[in-house]
Coordinates of C-alpha atoms in Angstrom, one line a residue:
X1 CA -185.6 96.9 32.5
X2 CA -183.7 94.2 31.0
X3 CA -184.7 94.8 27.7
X4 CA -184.1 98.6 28.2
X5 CA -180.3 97.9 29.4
X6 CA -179.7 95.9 26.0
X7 CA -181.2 99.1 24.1
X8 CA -179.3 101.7 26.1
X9 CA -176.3 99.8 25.6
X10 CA -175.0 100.0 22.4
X11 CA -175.3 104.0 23.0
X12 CA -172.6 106.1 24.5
X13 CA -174.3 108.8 25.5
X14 CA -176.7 106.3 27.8
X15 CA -173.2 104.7 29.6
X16 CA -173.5 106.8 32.9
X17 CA -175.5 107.4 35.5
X18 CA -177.4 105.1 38.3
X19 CA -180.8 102.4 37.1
X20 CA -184.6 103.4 37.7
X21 CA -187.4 102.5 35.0
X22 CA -187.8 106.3 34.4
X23 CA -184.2 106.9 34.3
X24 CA -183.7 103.8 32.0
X25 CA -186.8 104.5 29.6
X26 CA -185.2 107.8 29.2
X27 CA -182.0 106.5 28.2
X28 CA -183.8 104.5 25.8
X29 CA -185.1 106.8 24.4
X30 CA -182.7 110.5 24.8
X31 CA -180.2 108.8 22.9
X32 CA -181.8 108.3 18.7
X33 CA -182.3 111.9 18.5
X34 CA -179.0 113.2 20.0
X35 CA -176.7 110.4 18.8
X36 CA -178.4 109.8 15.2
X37 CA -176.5 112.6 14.0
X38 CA -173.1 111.3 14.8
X39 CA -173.3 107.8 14.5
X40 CA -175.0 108.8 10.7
X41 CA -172.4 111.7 9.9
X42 CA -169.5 111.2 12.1
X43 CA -167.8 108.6 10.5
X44 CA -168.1 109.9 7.0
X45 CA -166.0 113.0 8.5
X46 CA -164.1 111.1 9.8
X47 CA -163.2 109.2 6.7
X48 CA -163.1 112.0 4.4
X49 CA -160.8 114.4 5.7
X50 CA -157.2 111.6 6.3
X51 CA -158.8 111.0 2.3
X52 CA -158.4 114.6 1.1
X53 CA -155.2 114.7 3.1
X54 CA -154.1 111.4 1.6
X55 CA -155.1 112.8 -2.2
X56 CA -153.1 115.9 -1.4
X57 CA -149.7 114.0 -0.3
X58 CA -150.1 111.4 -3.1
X59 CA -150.4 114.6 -5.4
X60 CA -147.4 116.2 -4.0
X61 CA -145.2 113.1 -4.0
X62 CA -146.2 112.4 -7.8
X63 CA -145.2 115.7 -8.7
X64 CA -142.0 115.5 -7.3
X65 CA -141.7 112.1 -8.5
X66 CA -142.0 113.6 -11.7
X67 CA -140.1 116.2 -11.6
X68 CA -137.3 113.7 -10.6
X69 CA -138.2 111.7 -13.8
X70 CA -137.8 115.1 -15.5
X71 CA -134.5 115.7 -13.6
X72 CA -132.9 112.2 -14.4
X73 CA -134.2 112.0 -18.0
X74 CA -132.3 115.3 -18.5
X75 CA -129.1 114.0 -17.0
X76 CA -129.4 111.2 -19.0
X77 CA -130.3 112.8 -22.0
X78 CA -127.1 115.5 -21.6
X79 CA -124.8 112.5 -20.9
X80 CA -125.6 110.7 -24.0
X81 CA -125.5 114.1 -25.9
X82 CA -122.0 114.6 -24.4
X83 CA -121.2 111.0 -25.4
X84 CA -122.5 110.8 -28.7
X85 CA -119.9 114.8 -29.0
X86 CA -116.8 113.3 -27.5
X87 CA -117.3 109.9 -29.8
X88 CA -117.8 112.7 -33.2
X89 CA -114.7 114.5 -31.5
X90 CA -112.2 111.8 -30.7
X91 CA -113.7 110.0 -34.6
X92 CA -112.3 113.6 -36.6
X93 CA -109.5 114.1 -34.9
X94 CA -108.4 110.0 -35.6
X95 CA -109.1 110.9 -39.1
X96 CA -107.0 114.2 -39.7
X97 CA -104.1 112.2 -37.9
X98 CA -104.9 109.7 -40.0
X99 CA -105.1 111.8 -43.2
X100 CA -101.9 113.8 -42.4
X101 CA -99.8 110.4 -42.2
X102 CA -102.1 109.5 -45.4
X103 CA -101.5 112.4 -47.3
X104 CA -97.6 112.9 -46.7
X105 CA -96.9 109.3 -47.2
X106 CA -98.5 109.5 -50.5
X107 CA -96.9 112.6 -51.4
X108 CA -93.9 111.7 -50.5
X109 CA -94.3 108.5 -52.2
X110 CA -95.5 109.5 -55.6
X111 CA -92.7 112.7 -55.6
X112 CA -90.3 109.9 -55.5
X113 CA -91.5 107.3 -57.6
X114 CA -91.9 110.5 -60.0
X115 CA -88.7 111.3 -59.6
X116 CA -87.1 107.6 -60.0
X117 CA -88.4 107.2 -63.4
X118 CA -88.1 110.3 -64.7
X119 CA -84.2 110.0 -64.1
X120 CA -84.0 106.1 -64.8
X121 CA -85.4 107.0 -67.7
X122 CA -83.3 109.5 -68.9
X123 CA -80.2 107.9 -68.0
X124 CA -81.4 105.3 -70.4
X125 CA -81.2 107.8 -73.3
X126 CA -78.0 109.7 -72.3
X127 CA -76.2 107.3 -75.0
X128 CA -78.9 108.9 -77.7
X129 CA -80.1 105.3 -78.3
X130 CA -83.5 104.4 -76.7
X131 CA -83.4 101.2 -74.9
X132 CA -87.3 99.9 -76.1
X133 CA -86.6 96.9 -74.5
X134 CA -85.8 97.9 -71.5
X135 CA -88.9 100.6 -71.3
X136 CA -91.2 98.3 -72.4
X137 CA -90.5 95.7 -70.2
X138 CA -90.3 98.1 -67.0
X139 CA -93.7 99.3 -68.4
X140 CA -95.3 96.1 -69.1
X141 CA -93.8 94.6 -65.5
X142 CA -95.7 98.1 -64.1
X143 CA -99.1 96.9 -64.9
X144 CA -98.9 93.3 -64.4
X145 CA -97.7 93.7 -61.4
X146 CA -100.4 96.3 -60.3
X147 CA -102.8 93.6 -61.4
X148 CA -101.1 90.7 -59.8
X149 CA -101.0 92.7 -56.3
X150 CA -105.0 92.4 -56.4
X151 CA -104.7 88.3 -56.8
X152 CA -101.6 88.3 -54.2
X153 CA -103.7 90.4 -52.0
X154 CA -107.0 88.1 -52.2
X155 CA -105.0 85.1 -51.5
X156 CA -103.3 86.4 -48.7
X157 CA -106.6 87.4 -46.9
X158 CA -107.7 84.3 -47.6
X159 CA -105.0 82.2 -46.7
X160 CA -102.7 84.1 -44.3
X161 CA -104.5 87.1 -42.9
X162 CA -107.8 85.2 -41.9
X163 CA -105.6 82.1 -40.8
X164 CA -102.2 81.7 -39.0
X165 CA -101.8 86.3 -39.6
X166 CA -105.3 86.6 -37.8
X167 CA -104.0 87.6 -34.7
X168 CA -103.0 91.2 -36.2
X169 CA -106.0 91.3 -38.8
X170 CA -108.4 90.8 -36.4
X171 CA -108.0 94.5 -35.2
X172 CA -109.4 95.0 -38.7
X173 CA -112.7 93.7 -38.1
X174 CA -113.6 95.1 -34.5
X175 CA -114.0 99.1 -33.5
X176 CA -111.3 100.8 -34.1
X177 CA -109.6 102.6 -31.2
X178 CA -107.3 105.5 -32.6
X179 CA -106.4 106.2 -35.4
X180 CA -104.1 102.9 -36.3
X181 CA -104.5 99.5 -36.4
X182 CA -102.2 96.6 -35.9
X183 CA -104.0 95.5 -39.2
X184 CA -101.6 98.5 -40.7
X185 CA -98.4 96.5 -40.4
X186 CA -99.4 94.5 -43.5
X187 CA -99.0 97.7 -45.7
X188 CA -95.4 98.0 -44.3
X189 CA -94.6 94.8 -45.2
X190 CA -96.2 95.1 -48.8
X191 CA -93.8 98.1 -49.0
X192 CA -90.5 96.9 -48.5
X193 CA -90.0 94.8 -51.2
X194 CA -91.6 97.2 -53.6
X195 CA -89.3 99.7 -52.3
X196 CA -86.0 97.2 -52.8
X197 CA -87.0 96.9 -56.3
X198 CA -87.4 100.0 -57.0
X199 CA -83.5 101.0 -55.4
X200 CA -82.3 97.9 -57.4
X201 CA -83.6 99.2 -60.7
X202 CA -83.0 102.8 -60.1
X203 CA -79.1 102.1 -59.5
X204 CA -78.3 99.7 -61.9
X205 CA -79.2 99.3 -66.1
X206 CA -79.9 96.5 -68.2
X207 CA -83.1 95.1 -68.5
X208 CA -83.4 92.7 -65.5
X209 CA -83.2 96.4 -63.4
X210 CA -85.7 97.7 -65.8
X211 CA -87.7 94.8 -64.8
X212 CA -87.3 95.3 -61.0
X213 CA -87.5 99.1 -61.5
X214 CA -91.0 98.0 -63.2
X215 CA -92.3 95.3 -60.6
X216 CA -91.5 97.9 -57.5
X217 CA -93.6 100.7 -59.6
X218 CA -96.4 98.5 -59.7
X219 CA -96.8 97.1 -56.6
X220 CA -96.4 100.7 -55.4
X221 CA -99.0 102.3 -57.5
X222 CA -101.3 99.4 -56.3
X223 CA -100.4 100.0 -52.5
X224 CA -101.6 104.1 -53.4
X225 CA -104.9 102.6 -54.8
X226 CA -105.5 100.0 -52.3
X227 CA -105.3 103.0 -49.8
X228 CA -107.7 105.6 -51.1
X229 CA -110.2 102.8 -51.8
X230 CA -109.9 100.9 -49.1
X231 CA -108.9 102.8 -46.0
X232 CA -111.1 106.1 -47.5
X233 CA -113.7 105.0 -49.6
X234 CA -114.9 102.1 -47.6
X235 CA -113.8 102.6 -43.7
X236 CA -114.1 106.7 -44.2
X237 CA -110.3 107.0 -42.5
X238 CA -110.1 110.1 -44.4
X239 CA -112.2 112.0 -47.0
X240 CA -111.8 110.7 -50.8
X241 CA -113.7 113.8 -52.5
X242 CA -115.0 113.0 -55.9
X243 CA -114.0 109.4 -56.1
X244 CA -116.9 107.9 -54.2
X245 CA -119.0 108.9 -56.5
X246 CA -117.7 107.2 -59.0
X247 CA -120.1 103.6 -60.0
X248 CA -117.5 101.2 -59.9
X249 CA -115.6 102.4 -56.6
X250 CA -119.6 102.1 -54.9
X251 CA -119.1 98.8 -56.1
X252 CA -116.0 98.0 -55.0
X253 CA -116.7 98.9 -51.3
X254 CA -120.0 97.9 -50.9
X255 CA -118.4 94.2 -51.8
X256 CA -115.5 94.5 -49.2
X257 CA -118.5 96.0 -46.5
X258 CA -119.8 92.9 -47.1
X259 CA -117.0 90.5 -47.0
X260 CA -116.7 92.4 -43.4
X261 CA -120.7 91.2 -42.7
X262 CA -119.4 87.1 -43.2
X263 CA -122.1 86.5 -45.1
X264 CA -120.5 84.5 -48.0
X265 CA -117.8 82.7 -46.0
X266 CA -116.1 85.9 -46.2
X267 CA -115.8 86.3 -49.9
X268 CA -114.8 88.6 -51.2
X269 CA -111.2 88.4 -50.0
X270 CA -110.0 90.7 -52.9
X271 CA -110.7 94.4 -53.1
X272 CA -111.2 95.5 -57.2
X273 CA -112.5 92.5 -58.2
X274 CA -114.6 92.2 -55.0
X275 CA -117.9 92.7 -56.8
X276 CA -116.6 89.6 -60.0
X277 CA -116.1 87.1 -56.5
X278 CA -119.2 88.2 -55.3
X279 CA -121.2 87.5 -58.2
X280 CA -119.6 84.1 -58.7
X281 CA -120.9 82.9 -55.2
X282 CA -124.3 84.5 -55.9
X283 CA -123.9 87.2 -53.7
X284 CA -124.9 89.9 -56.6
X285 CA -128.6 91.0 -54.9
X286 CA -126.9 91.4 -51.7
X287 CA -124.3 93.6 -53.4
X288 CA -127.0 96.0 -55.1
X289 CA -129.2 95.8 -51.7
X290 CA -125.7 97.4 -49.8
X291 CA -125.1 99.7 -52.9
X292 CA -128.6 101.6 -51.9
X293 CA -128.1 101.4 -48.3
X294 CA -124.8 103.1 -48.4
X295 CA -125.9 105.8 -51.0
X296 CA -129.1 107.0 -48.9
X297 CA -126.3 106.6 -45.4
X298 CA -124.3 109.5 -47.6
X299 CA -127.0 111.5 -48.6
X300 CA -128.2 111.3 -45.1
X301 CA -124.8 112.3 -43.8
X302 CA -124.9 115.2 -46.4
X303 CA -128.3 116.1 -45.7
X304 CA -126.8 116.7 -41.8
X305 CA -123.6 118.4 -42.6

């Protein structure tokens, strides 16, 4: 009987009821054949179905997961679209307000300096004798002084903007934000002299006028220059049409997009003679390595326009 209890315990099915031997043989042996089935199936049931519940949850909350994914990679894919529009928008519109104030000084500019020789000269000949002198020298002064602005203009980087003047250049070498720069100043101050000379010379003869006339047409013809190249050709402040086509101008502002990358101390500090400085500190390869990379950037902006 006491081996028949341990038997019957372990069963459910044989937990009631009173003890006899007949009573406790048959709980011996009722309970195989009735409780096989469930101790043998039961559990698996059991386990499977909170499993194919489970499975069907962690489907559901996957797909919404996903969906989210979807959902946020769309936001952020229309906010850096709209980012990437405003950026293109605000850039043209800091270059047509740019261009305008480019375009009007120049015109206003050249009419003028047109207009100041063309009378200077010919109140030189009202007499009917030609002063040569007088022409040649405010010719000659015309060009040297065009030429002598690019040496005045490298040693002024060198020495003033990049050192006690860097405090307004440096707005030259970060992002722009608008279409000015403090950096701009420095072409104010390159024009007032050139305009004193020029309203010297244009109100008064001889030859030391002629002279001044001449020095004030040069450094004004160089300021024109130093503009288009500079401010359109290399920073694209304004479109330059034809001219950046041209070898020597791809030159030129590959050099100064390179004295921009510090790579050679800075050189070049000078703008048309950039690529001769360049060459003298051994920075030739990197000048023809910036050369390609800035003609396949244009065809690629052509290719997209």
């Amino acid at each position: 009987m006491a081996v028949a209890r341990l038997v019957a315990a372990p069963f459910p099915l044989a937990a009631g009821g009173g003890g006899g031997g007949a009573v406790a043989s048959s709980r011996v042996r009722s309970p195989p054949a009735a409780a096989a089935p469930r101790l043998a199936f039961a559990p698996l049931a059991l386990r499977a179905t909170p499993r194919r519940a489970v499975s069907a949850r962690a489907a559901a909350e996957d797909e919404v997961l996903v969906s989210e994914a979807a959902d946020d990679g769309g936001d952020a894919e229309a906010e850096a679209a709209r980012a990437v529009a405003e950026r293109v928008a605000r850039k043209q519109s800091e270059r047509r307000t740019y261009l305008v104030a480019a375009v009007m000084s120049s015109l206003g500019i050249t009419s003028m300096a047109a207009a100041a020789v063309y009378y200077r000269f010919a109140w030189q000949m009202e007499g009917g004798e030609i002063p040569v002198t007088e022409m040649v020298g405010t010719f000659a002064l015309s060009v040297g002084a065009a030429v002598g602005m690019e040496f005045w203009a490298r040693w002024a980087h060198r020495a003033l903007w990049h050192a006690s003047l860097w405090h307004m250049h440096e707005s030259h070498h970060r992002p722009r934000d608008g279409p000015f720069e403090l950096n701009d100043v420095f072409a104010i101050i390159n024009a007032a002299p050139a305009m004193s000379l020029l309203a010297y010379g244009f109100f008064n003869r001889g030859l030391v006028p002629g002279l001044c006339f001449g020095a004030g047409l040069g450094i004004t013809l160089f300021g024109m220059a130093y503009m288009f190249v500079h401010d359109g050709l290399v920073h694209r402040r304004f479109p330059v049409g034809p001219i950046a086509n041209v070898p020597y101008f791809r030159r030129v502002a590959a050099a100064h997009q390179i004295h921009h990358m510090d790579k050679f101390d800075g050189v070049p500090y000078g703008l048309f003679l950039g690529p001769k400085e360049l060459k003298e500190v051994g920075g030739t390869e990197e000048l023809e390595k910036e050369i390609k990379r800035r003609i396949k950037r244009k065809e690629t902006l052509d290719a997209i326009q």
